[in-house]
PDB file of C-alpha atoms in Angstrom:
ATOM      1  CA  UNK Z   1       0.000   0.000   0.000  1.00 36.00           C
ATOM      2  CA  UNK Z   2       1.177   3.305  -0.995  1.00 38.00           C
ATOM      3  CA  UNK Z   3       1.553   6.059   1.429  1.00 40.00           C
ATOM      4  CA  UNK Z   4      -0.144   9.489   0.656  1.00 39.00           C
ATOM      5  CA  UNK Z   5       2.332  12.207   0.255  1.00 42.00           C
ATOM      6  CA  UNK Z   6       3.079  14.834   2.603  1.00 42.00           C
ATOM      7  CA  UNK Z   7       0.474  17.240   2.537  1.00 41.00           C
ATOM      8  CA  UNK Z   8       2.245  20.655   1.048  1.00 43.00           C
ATOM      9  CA  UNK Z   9       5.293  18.779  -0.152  1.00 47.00           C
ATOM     10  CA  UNK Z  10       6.519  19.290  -4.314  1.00 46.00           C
ATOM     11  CA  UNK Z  11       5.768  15.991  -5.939  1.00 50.00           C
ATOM     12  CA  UNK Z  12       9.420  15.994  -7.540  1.00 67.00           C
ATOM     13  CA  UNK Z  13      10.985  16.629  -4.118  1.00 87.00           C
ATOM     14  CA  UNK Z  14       9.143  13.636  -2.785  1.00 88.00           C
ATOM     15  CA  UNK Z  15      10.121  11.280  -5.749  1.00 89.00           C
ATOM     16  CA  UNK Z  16      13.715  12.618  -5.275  1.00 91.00           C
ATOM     17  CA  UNK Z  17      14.002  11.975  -1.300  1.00 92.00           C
ATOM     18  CA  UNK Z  18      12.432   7.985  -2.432  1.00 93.00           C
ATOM     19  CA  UNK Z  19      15.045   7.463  -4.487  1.00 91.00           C
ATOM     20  CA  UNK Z  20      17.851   8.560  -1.965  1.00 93.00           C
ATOM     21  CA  UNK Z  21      15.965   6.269   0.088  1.00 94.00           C
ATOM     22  CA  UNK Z  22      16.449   3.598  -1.993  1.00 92.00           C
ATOM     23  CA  UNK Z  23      20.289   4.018  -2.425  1.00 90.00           C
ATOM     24  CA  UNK Z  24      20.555   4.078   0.985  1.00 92.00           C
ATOM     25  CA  UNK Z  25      18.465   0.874   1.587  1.00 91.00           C
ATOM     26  CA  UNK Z  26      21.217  -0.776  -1.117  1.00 88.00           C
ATOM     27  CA  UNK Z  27      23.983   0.411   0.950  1.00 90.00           C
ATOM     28  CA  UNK Z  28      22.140  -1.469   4.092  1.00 91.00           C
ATOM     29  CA  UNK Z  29      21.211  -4.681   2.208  1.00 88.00           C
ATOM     30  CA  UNK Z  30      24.983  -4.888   1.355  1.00 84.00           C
ATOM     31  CA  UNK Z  31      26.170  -4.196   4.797  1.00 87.00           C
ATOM     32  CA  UNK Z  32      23.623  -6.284   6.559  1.00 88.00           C
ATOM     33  CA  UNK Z  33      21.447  -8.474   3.890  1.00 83.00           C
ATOM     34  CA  UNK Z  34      17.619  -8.621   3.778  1.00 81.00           C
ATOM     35  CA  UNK Z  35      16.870  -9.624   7.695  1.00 83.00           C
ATOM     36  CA  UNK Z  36      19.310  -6.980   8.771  1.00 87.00           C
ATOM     37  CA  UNK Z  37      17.793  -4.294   7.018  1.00 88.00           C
ATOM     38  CA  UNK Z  38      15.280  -3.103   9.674  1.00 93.00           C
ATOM     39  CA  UNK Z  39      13.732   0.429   8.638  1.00 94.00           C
ATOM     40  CA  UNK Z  40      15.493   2.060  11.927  1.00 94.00           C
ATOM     41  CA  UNK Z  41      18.935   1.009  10.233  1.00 95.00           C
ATOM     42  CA  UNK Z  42      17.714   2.093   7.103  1.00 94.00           C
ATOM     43  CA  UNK Z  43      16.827   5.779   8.190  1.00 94.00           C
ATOM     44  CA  UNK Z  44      20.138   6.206   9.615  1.00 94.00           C
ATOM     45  CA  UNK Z  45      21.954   5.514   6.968  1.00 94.00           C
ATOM     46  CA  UNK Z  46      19.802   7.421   4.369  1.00 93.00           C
ATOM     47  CA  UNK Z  47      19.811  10.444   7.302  1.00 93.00           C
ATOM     48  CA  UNK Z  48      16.441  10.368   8.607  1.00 91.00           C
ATOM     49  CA  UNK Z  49      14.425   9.440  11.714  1.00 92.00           C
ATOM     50  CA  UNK Z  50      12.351   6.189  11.905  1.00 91.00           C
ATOM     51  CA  UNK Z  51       8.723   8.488  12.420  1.00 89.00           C
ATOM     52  CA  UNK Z  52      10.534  10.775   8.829  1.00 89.00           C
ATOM     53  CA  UNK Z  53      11.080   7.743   6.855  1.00 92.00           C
ATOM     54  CA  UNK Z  54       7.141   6.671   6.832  1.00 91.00           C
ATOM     55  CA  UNK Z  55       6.242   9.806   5.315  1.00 90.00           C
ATOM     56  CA  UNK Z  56       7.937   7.816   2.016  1.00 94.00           C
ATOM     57  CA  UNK Z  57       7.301   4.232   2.879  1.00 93.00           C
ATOM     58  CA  UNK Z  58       4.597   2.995   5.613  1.00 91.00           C
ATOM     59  CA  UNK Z  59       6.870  -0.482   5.892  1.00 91.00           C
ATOM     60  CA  UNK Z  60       9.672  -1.963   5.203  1.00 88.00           C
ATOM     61  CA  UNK Z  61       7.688  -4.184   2.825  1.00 84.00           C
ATOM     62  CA  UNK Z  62       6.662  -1.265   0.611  1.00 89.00           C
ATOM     63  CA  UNK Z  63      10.235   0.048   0.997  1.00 91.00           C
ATOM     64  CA  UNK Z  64      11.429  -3.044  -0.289  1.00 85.00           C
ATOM     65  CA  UNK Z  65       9.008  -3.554  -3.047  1.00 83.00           C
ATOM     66  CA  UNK Z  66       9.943   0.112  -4.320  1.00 89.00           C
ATOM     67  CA  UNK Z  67      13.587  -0.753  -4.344  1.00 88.00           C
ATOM     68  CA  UNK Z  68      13.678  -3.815  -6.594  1.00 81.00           C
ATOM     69  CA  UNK Z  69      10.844  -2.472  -8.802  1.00 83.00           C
ATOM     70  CA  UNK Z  70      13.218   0.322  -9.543  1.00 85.00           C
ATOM     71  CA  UNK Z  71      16.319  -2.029 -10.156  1.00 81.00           C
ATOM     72  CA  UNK Z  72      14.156  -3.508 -12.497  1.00 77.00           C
ATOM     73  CA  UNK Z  73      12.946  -0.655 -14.325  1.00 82.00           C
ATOM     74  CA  UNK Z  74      16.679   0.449 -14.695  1.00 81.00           C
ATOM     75  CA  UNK Z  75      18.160  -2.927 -16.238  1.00 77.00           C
ATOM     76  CA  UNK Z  76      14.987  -2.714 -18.954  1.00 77.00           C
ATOM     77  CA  UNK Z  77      15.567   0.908 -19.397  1.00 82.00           C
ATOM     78  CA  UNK Z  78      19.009   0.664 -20.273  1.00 77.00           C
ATOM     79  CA  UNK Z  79      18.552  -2.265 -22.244  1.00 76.00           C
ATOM     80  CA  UNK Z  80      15.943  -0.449 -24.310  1.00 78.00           C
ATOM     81  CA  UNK Z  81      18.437   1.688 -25.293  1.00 80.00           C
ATOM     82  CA  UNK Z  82      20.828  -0.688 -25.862  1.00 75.00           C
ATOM     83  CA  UNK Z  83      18.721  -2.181 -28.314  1.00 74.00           C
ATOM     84  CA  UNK Z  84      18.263   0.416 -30.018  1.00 77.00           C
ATOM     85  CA  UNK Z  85      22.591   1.490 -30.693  1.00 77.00           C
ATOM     86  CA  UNK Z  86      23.254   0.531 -34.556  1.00 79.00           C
ATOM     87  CA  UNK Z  87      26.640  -0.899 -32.506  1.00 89.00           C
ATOM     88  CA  UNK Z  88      25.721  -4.226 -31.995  1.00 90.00           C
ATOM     89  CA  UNK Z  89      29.005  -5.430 -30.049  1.00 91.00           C
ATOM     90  CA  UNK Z  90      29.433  -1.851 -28.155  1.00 91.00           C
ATOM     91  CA  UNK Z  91      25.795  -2.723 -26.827  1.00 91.00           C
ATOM     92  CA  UNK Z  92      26.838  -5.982 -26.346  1.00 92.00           C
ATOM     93  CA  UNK Z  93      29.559  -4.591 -24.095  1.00 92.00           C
ATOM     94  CA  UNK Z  94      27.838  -2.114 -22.367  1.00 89.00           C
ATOM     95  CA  UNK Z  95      24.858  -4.390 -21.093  1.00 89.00           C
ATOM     96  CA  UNK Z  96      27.697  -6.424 -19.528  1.00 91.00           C
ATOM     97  CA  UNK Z  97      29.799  -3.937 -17.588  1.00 91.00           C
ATOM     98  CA  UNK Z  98      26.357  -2.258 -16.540  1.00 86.00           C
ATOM     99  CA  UNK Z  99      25.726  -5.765 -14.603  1.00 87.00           C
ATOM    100  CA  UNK Z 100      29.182  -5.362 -13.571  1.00 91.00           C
ATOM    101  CA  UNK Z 101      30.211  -3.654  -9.509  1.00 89.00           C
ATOM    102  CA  UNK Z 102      32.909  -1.451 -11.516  1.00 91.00           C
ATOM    103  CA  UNK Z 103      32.170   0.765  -8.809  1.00 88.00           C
ATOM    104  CA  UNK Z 104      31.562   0.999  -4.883  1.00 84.00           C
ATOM    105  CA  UNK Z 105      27.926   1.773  -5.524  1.00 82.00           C
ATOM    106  CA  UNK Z 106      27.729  -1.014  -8.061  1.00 83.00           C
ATOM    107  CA  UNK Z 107      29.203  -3.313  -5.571  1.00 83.00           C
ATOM    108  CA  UNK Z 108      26.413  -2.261  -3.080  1.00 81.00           C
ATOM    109  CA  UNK Z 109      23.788  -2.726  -5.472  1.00 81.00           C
ATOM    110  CA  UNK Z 110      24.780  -6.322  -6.459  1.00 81.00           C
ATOM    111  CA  UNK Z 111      25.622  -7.546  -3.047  1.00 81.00           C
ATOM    112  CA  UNK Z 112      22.238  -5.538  -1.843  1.00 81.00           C
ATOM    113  CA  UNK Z 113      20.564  -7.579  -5.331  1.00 79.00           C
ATOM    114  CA  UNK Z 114      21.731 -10.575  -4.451  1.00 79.00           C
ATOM    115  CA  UNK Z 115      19.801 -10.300  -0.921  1.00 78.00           C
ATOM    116  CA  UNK Z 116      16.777 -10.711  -3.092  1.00 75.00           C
ATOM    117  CA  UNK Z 117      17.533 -13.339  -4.772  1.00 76.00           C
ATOM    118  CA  UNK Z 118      18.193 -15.447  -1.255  1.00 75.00           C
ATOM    119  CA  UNK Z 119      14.451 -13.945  -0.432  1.00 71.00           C
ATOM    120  CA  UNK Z 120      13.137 -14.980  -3.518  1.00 72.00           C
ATOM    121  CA  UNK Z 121      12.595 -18.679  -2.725  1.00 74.00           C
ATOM    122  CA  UNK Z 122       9.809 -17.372   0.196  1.00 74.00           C
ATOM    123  CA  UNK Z 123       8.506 -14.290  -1.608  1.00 74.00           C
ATOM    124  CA  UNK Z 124       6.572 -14.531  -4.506  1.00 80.00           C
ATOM    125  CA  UNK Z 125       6.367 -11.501  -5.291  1.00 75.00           C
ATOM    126  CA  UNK Z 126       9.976 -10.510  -5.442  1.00 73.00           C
ATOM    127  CA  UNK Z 127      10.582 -13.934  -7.486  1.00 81.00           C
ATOM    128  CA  UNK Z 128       8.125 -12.481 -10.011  1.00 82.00           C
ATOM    129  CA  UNK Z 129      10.000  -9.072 -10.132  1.00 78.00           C
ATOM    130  CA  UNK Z 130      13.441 -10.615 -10.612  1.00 80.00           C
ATOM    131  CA  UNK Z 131      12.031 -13.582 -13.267  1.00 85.00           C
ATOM    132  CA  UNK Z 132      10.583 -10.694 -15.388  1.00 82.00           C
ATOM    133  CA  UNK Z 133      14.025  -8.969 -15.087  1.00 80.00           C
ATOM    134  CA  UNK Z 134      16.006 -11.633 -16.248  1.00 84.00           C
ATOM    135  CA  UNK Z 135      13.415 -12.774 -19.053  1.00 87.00           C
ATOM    136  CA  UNK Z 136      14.451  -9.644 -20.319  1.00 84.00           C
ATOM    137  CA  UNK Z 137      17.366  -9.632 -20.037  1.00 85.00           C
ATOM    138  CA  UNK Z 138      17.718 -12.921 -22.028  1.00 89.00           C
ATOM    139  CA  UNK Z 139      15.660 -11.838 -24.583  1.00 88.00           C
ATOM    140  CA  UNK Z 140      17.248  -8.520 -25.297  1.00 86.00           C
ATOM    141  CA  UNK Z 141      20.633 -10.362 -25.243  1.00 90.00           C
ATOM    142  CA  UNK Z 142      19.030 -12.737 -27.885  1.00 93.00           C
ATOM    143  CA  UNK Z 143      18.073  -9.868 -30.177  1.00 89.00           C
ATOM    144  CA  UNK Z 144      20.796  -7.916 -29.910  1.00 90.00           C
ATOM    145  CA  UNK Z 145      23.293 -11.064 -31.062  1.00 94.00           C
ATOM    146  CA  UNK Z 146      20.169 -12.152 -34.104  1.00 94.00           C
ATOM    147  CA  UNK Z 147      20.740  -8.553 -34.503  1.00 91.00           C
ATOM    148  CA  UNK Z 148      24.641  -8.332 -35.015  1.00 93.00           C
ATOM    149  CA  UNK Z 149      24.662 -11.801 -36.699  1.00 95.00           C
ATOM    150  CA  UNK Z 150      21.969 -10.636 -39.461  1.00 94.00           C
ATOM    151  CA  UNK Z 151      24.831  -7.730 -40.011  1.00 92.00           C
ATOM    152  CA  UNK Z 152      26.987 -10.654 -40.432  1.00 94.00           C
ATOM    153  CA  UNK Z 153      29.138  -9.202 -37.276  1.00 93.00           C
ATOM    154  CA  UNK Z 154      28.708 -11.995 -34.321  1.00 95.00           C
ATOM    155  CA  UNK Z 155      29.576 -15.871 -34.809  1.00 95.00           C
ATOM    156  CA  UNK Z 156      25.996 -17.387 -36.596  1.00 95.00           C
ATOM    157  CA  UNK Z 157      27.775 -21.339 -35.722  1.00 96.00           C
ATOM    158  CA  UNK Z 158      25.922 -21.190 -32.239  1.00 96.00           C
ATOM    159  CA  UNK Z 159      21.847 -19.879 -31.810  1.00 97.00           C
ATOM    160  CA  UNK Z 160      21.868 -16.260 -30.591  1.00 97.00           C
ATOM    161  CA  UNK Z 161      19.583 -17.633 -27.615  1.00 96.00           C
ATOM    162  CA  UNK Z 162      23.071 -19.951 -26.114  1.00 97.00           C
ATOM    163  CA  UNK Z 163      25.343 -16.917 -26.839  1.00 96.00           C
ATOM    164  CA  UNK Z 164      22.729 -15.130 -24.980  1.00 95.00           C
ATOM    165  CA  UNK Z 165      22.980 -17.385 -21.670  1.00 95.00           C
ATOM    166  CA  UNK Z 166      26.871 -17.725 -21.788  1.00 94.00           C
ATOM    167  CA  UNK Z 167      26.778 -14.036 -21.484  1.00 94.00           C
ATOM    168  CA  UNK Z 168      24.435 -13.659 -19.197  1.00 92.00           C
ATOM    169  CA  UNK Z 169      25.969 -16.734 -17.051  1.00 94.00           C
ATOM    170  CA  UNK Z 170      29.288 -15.020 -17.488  1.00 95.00           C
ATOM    171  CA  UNK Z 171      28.570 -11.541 -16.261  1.00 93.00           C
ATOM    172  CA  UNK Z 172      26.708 -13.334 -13.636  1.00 91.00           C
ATOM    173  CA  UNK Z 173      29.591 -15.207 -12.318  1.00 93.00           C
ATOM    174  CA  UNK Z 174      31.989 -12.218 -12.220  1.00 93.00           C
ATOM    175  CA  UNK Z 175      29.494 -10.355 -10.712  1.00 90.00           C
ATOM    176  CA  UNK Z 176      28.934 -12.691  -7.836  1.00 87.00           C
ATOM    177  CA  UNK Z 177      32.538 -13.462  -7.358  1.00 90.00           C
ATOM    178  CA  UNK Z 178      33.983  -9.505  -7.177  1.00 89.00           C
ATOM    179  CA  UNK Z 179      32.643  -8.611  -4.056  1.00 82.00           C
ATOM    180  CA  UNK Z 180      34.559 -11.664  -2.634  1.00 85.00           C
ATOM    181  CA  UNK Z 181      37.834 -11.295  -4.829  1.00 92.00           C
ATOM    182  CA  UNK Z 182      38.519  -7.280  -5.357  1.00 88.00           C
ATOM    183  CA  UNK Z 183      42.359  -7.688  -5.521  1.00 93.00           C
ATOM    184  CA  UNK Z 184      41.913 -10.091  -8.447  1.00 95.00           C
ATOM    185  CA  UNK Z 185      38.939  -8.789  -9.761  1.00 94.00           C
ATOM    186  CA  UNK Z 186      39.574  -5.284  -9.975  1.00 94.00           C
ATOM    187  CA  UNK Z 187      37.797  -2.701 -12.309  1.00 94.00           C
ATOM    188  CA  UNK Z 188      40.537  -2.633 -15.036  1.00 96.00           C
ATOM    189  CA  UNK Z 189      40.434  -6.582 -14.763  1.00 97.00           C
ATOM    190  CA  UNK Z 190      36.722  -6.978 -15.412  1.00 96.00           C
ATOM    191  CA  UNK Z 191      37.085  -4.243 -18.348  1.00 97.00           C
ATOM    192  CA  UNK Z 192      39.281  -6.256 -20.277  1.00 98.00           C
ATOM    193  CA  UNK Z 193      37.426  -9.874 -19.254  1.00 97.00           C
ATOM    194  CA  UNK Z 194      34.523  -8.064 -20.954  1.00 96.00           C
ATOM    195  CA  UNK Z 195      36.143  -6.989 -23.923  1.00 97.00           C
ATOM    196  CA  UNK Z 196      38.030 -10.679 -24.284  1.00 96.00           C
ATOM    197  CA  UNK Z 197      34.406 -12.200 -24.115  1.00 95.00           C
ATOM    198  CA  UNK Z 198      32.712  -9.729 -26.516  1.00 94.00           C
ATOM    199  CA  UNK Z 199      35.601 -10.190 -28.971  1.00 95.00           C
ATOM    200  CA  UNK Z 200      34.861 -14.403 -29.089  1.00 95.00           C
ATOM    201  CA  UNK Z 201      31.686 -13.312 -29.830  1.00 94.00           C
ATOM    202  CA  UNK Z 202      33.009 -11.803 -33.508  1.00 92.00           C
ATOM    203  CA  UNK Z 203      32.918 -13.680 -36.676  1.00 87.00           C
TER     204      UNK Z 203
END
């Protein structure tokens, strides 16, 4: 249930102080995972009291909900657009170091992502959001390599939808295993494993 907005308050200044919010609930899901992040620990970090932060979200449930709902508008967003590049293998490449923690905020958001996926298995509904996100996901993958092999640019000897999970398994992987390896798996380091993957993809 959504909570009614501040009586008095700009609708863009509300919007804006939700999505600061939300950065600061990633920051907590990476710090503490999903049980840790209580709505008291969540107002701290994000700079407001307990009785301030349910003028945004009545719960943490609703809290929660907005968070991965706007993860998931973000990955199809910038996939839309990647779609839509004439540069087949550039989009290629950029859809993989987007899923990538290049950065410490990326690293929060993937550790913090990965929180849902635990939660996942006893929440339907956040099982739903993340299925629809990587549905498409996959399929944008698989249109953007039908895409660059029509061009006669990316390897036609395997389907587009395979090359489209050995991506996505691969950025998957790295992505799991940074937050646990950063001296091997620095940001220059999962640059160039990006750009060695994207060039096997070439014909």
């Amino acid at each position: 249930m959504s909570m009614v907005k501040t009586p008095g308050r700009p609708v863009g200044e509300y919007d804006l102080k939700r999505k600061e919010i939300a950065e600061a609930t990633w920051r907590v899901l990476a710090d503490r995972g999903l049980d840790g992040a209580s709505m008291r620990a969540i107002a701290r970090e994000a700079g407001y009291t307990t009785g301030a932060l349910v003028h945004y979200f009545e719960n943490k449930d609703e809290l929660l909900e907005y968070v991965v709902t706007q993860a998931a508008k973000g990955v199809k967003d910038h996939l839309k657009a990647a779609l839509e590049d004439e540069d087949v293998q550039n989009s290629l490449r950029e859809i993989a170091l987007n899923n990538l923690p290049l950065s410490e905020a990326d690293r929060k958001r993937i550790i913090g992502w990965q929180s849902f996926l635990v939660a996942a298995d006893k929440n339907p509904q956040v099982a739903a959001t993340i299925s629809s996100v990587r549905a498409t996901l996959h399929k944008q993958l698989t249109k953007l390599i039908e895409k660059g092999q029509s061009y006669d640019l990316i390897r036609d000897d395997i389907a587009a939808r395979d090359l489209a999970d050995q991506i996505d398994a691969f950025v998957d992987g790295l992505a799991r295993m940074t937050p646990f390896e950063p001296k091997r798996l620095t940001r220059k380091r999962l640059v160039h494993l990006v750009d060695v993957q994207i060039e096997m993809l070439k014909k």
